[in-house]
Short mmCIF file of C-alpha atoms and ligand atoms in Angstrom, two decimals:
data_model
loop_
_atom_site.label_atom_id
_atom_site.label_comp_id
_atom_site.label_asym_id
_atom_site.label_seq_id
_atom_site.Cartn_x
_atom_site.Cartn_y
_atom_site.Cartn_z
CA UNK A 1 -0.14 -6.77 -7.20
CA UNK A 2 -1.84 -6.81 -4.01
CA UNK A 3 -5.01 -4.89 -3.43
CA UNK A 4 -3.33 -3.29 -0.35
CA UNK A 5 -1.53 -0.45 -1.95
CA UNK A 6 -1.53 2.99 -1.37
CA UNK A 7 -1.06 5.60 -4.11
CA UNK A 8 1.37 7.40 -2.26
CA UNK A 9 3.42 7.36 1.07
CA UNK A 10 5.58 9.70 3.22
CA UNK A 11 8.01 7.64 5.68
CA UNK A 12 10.19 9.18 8.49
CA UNK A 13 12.53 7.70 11.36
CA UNK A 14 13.74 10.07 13.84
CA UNK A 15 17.15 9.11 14.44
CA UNK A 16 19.39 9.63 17.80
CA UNK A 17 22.62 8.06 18.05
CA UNK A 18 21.12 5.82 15.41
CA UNK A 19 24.74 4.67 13.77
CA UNK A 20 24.47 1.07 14.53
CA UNK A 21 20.87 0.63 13.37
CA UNK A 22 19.60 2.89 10.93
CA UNK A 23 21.03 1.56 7.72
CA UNK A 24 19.46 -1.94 8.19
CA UNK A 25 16.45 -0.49 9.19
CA UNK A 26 16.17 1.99 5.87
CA UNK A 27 17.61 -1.21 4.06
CA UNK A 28 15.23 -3.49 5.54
CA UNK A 29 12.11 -0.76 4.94
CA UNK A 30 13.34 0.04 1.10
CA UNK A 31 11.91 -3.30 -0.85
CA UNK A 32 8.98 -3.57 1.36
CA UNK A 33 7.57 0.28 0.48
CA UNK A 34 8.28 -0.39 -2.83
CA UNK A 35 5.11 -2.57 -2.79
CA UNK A 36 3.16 -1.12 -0.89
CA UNK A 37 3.05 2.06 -2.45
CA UNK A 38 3.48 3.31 -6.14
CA UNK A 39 4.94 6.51 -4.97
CA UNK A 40 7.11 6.97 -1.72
CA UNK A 41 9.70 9.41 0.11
CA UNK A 42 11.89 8.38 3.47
CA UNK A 43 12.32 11.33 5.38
CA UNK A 44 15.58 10.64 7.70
CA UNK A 45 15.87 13.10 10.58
CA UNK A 46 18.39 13.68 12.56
CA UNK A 47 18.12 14.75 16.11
CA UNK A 48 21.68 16.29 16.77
CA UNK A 49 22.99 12.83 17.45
CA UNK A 50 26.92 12.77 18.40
CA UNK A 51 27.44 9.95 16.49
CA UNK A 52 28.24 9.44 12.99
CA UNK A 53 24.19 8.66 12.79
CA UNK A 54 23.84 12.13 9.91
CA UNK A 55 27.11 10.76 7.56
CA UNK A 56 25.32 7.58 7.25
CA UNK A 57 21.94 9.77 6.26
CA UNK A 58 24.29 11.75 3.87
CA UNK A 59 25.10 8.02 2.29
CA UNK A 60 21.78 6.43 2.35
CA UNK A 61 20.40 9.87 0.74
CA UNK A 62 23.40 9.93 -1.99
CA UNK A 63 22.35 6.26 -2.80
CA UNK A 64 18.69 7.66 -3.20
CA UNK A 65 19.02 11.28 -4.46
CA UNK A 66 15.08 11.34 -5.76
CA UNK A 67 13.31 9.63 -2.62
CA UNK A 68 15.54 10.35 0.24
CA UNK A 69 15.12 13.77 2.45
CA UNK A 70 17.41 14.64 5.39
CA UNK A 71 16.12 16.84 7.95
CA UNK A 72 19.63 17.32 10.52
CA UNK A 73 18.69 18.98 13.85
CA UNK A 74 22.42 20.52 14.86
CA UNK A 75 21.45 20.06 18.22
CA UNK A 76 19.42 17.22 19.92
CA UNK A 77 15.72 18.86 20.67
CA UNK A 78 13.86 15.37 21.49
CA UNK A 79 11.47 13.07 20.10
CA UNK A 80 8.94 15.82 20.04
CA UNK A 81 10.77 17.38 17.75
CA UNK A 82 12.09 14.30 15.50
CA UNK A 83 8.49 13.56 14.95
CA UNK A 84 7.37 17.42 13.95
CA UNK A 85 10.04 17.87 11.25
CA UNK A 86 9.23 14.05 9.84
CA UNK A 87 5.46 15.11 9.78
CA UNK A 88 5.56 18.63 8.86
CA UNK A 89 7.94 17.93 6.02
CA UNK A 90 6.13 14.45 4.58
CA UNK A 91 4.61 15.86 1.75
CA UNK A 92 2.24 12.97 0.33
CA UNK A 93 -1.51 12.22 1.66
CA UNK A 94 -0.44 9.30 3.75
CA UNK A 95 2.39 9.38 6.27
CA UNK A 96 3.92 6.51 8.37
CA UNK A 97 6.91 6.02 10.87
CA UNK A 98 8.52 3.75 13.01
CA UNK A 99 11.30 4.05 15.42
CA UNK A 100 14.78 4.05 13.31
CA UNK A 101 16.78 1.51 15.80
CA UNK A 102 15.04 -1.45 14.58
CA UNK A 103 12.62 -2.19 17.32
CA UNK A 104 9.59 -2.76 14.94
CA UNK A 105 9.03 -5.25 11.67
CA UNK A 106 8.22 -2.60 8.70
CA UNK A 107 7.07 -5.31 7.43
CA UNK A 108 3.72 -5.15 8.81
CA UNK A 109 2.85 -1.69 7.61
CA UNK A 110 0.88 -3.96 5.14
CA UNK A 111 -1.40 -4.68 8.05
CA UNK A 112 -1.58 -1.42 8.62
CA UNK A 113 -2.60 -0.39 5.07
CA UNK A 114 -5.23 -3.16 5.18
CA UNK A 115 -6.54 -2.18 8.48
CA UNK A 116 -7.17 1.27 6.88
CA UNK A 117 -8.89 0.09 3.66
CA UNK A 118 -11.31 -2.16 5.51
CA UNK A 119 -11.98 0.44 8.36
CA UNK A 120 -11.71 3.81 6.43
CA UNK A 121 -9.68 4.80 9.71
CA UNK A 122 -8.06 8.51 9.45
CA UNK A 123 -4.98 6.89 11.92
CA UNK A 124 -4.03 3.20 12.11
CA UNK A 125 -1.73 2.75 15.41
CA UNK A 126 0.33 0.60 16.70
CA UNK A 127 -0.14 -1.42 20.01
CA UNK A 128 2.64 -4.00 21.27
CA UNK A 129 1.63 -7.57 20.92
CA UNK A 130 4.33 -8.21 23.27
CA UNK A 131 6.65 -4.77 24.59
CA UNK A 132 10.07 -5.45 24.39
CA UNK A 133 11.52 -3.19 27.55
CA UNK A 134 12.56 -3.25 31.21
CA UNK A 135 9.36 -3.84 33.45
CA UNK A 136 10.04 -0.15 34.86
CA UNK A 137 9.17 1.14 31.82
CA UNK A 138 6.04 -0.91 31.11
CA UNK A 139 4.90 0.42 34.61
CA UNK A 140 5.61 3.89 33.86
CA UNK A 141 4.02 3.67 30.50
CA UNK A 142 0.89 2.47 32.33
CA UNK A 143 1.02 5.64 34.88
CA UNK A 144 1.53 8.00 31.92
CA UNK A 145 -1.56 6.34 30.00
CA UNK A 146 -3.89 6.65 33.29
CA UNK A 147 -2.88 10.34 33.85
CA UNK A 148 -3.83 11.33 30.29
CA UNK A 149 -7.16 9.09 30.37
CA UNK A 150 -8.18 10.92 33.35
CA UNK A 151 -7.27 14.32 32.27
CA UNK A 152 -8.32 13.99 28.47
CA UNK A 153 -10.70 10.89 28.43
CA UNK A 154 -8.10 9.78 25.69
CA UNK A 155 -7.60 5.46 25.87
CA UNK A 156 -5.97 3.69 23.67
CA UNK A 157 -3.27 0.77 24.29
CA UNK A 158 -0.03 2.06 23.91
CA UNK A 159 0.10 5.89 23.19
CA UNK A 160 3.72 5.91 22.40
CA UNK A 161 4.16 2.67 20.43
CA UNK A 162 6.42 4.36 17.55
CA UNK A 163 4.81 2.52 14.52
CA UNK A 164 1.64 4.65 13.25
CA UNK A 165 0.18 5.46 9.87
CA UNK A 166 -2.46 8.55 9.04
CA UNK A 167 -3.59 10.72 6.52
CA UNK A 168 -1.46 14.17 6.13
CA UNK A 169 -5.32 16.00 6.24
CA UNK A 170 -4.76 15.05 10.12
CA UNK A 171 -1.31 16.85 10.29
CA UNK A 172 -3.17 19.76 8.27
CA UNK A 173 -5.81 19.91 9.97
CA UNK A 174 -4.96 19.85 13.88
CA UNK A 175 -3.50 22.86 15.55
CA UNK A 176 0.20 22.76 14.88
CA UNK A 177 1.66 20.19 17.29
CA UNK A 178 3.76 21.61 20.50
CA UNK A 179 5.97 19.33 22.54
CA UNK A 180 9.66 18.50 21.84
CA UNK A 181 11.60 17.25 24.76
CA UNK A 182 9.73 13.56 25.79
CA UNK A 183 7.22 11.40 25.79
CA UNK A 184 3.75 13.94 24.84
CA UNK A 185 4.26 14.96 21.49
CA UNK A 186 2.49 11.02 20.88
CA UNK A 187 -0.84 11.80 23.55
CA UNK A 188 -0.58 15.70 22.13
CA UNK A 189 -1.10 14.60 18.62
CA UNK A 190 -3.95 11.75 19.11
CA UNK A 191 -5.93 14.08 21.58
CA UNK A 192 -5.48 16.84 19.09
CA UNK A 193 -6.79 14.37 16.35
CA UNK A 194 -9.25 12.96 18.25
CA UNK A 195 -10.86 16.39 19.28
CA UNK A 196 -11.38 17.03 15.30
CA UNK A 197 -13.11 13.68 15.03
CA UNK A 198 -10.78 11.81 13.18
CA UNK A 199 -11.09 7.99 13.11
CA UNK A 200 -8.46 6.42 15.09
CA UNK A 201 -8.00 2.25 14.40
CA UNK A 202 -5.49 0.26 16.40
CA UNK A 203 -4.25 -3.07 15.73
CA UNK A 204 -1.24 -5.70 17.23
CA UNK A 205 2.74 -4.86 16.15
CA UNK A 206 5.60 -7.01 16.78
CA UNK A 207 8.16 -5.35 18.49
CA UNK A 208 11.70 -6.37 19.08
CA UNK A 209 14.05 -5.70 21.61
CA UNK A 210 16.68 -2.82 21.22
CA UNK A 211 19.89 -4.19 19.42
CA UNK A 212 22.48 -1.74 19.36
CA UNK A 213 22.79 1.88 21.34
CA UNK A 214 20.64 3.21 24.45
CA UNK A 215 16.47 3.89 24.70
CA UNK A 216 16.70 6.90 26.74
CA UNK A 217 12.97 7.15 26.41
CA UNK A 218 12.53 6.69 30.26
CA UNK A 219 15.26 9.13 31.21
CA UNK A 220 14.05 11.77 33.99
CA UNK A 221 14.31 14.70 32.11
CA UNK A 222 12.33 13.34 29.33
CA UNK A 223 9.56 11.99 31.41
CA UNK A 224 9.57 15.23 33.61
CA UNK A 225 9.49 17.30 30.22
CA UNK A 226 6.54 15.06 29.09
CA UNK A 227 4.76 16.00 32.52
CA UNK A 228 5.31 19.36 31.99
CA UNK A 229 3.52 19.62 28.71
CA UNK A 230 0.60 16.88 29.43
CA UNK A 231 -0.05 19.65 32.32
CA UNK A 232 0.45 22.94 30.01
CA UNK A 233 -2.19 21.07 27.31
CA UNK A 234 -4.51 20.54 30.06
CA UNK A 235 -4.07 23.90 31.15
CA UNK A 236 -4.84 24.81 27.78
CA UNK A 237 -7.79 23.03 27.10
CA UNK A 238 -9.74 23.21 30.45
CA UNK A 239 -8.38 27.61 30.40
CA UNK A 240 -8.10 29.12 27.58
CA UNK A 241 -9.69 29.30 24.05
CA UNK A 242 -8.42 27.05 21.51
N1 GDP B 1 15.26 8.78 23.25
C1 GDP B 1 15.34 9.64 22.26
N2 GDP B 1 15.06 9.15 21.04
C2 GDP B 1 15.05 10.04 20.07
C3 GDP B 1 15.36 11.40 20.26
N3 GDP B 1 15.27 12.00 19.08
C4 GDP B 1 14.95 11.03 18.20
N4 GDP B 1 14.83 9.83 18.79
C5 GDP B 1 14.49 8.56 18.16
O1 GDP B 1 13.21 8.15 18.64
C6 GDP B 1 13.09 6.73 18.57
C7 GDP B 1 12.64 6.17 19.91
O2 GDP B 1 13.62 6.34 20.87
P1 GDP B 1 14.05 5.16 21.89
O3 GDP B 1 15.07 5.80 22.75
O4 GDP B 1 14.40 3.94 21.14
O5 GDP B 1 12.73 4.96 22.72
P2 GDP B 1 12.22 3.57 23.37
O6 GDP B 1 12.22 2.51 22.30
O7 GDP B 1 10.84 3.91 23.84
O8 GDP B 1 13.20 3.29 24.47
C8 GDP B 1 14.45 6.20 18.11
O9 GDP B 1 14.42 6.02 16.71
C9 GDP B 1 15.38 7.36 18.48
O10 GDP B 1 16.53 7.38 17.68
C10 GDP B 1 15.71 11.88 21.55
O11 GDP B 1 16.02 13.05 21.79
N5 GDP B 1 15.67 10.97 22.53
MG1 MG B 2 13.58 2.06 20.91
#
């Protein structure tokens, strides 16, 4: 038995127009959490996809009545929100995700675990050893990360790499997490945990190029809704009591 095992461990994937992927990623993540934790829960939320994305939940969750949760959105409310019901429904002390179309090696959450047992860290997070997405994006990424280090001081690597793991006291702990459309929901929750002190790690994660269906992560609206709220927080923090 390794030494890197947790106790217990809350997984999510938010899930949009997930049909072609999400079943070999839950399939591919099932054998590998049974070792690295003695208790675990997958947490599958659906973001009002319009694909058959929730009757494959429904099947994956009849297959695993005890450890499998559904959380269905009827209508899509963005990533924000995907990643609010899978953290504010995880129930055990340690919670981990990663995006549910494939795009990262679950794999390595043992890194992860081991990165947090020889650091103490409150939040292990991802970086990309090598981003797998148009140039555009990598560009835009780097704007996004410059505009919240120079309004919030906040610098890490890759804000938005979707593979993180962190204790649930952070969740509980933080004030209750705001964005839903876009991109912020990511620099909202680790300037929300950094501001309470927490001890934030980060550390190298293989990522893969999208297989099946679209990344809309760098649509307009979604960026322009992650603008919006990086300025409201900001707003916030600099004008008003928190
Ligand atoms: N783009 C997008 N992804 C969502 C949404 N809700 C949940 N997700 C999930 O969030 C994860 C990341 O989305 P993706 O489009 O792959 O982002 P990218 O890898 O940065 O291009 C995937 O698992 C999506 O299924 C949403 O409204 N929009
Ligand atoms: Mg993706």
């Amino acid at each position: 038995m390794s030494d890197y095992i947790l106790e217990s461990l809350s997984v999510f994937f938010p899930c949009y127009n997930e049909e072609k992927n999400i079943e070999s990623t839950f399939n591919k993540a099932l054998p590998i959490l049974q070792k690295v934790a003695k208790n675990w829960e997958i947490i599958l939320v659906n973001d009002g996809s319009k694909d058959n994305t929730l009757k494959i939940l429904q099947k994956l969750k009849k297959a695993h009545p005890q450890q499998v949760t559904i959380v269905n959105h009827t209508q899509n409310r963005g990533y924000g929100a995907a990643f609010k019901s899978g953290v504010y429904t995880a129930k055990y002390p340690w919670i981990t995700f990663t995006d549910a179309d494939g795009q990262f090696d679950f794999n390595e959450i043992h890194k992860l675990v081991a990165t947090q047992k020889k650091t103490n860290a409150d939040l292990v997070i991802g970086f990309y050893n090598v981003r797998q997405v148009p140039a555009f994006r990598i560009w835009g990424s780097a704007a996004w990360q410059l505009a919240v280090f120079i309004l919030f001081g906040l610098r890490v690597k890759d804000i938005d790499c979707g593979f993180k793991l962190f204790r649930k006291e952070v969740i509980d702990t933080i004030p209750h997490l705001e964005a839903e459309r876009g991109p912020f929901i990511s620099s909202e929750f680790l300037l929300k945990a950094k501001k309470k002190k927490f001890k934030i790690v980060e550390i190298g994660v293989t990522h893969f190029s999208r297989q099946a269906g679209n990344g809309t992560g760098a649509n307009f609206d979604v960026v322009l809704a992650g603008l919006v709220d990086l300025l409201r927080l900001w707003f916030k923090v600099n004008f008003t009591k928190s």
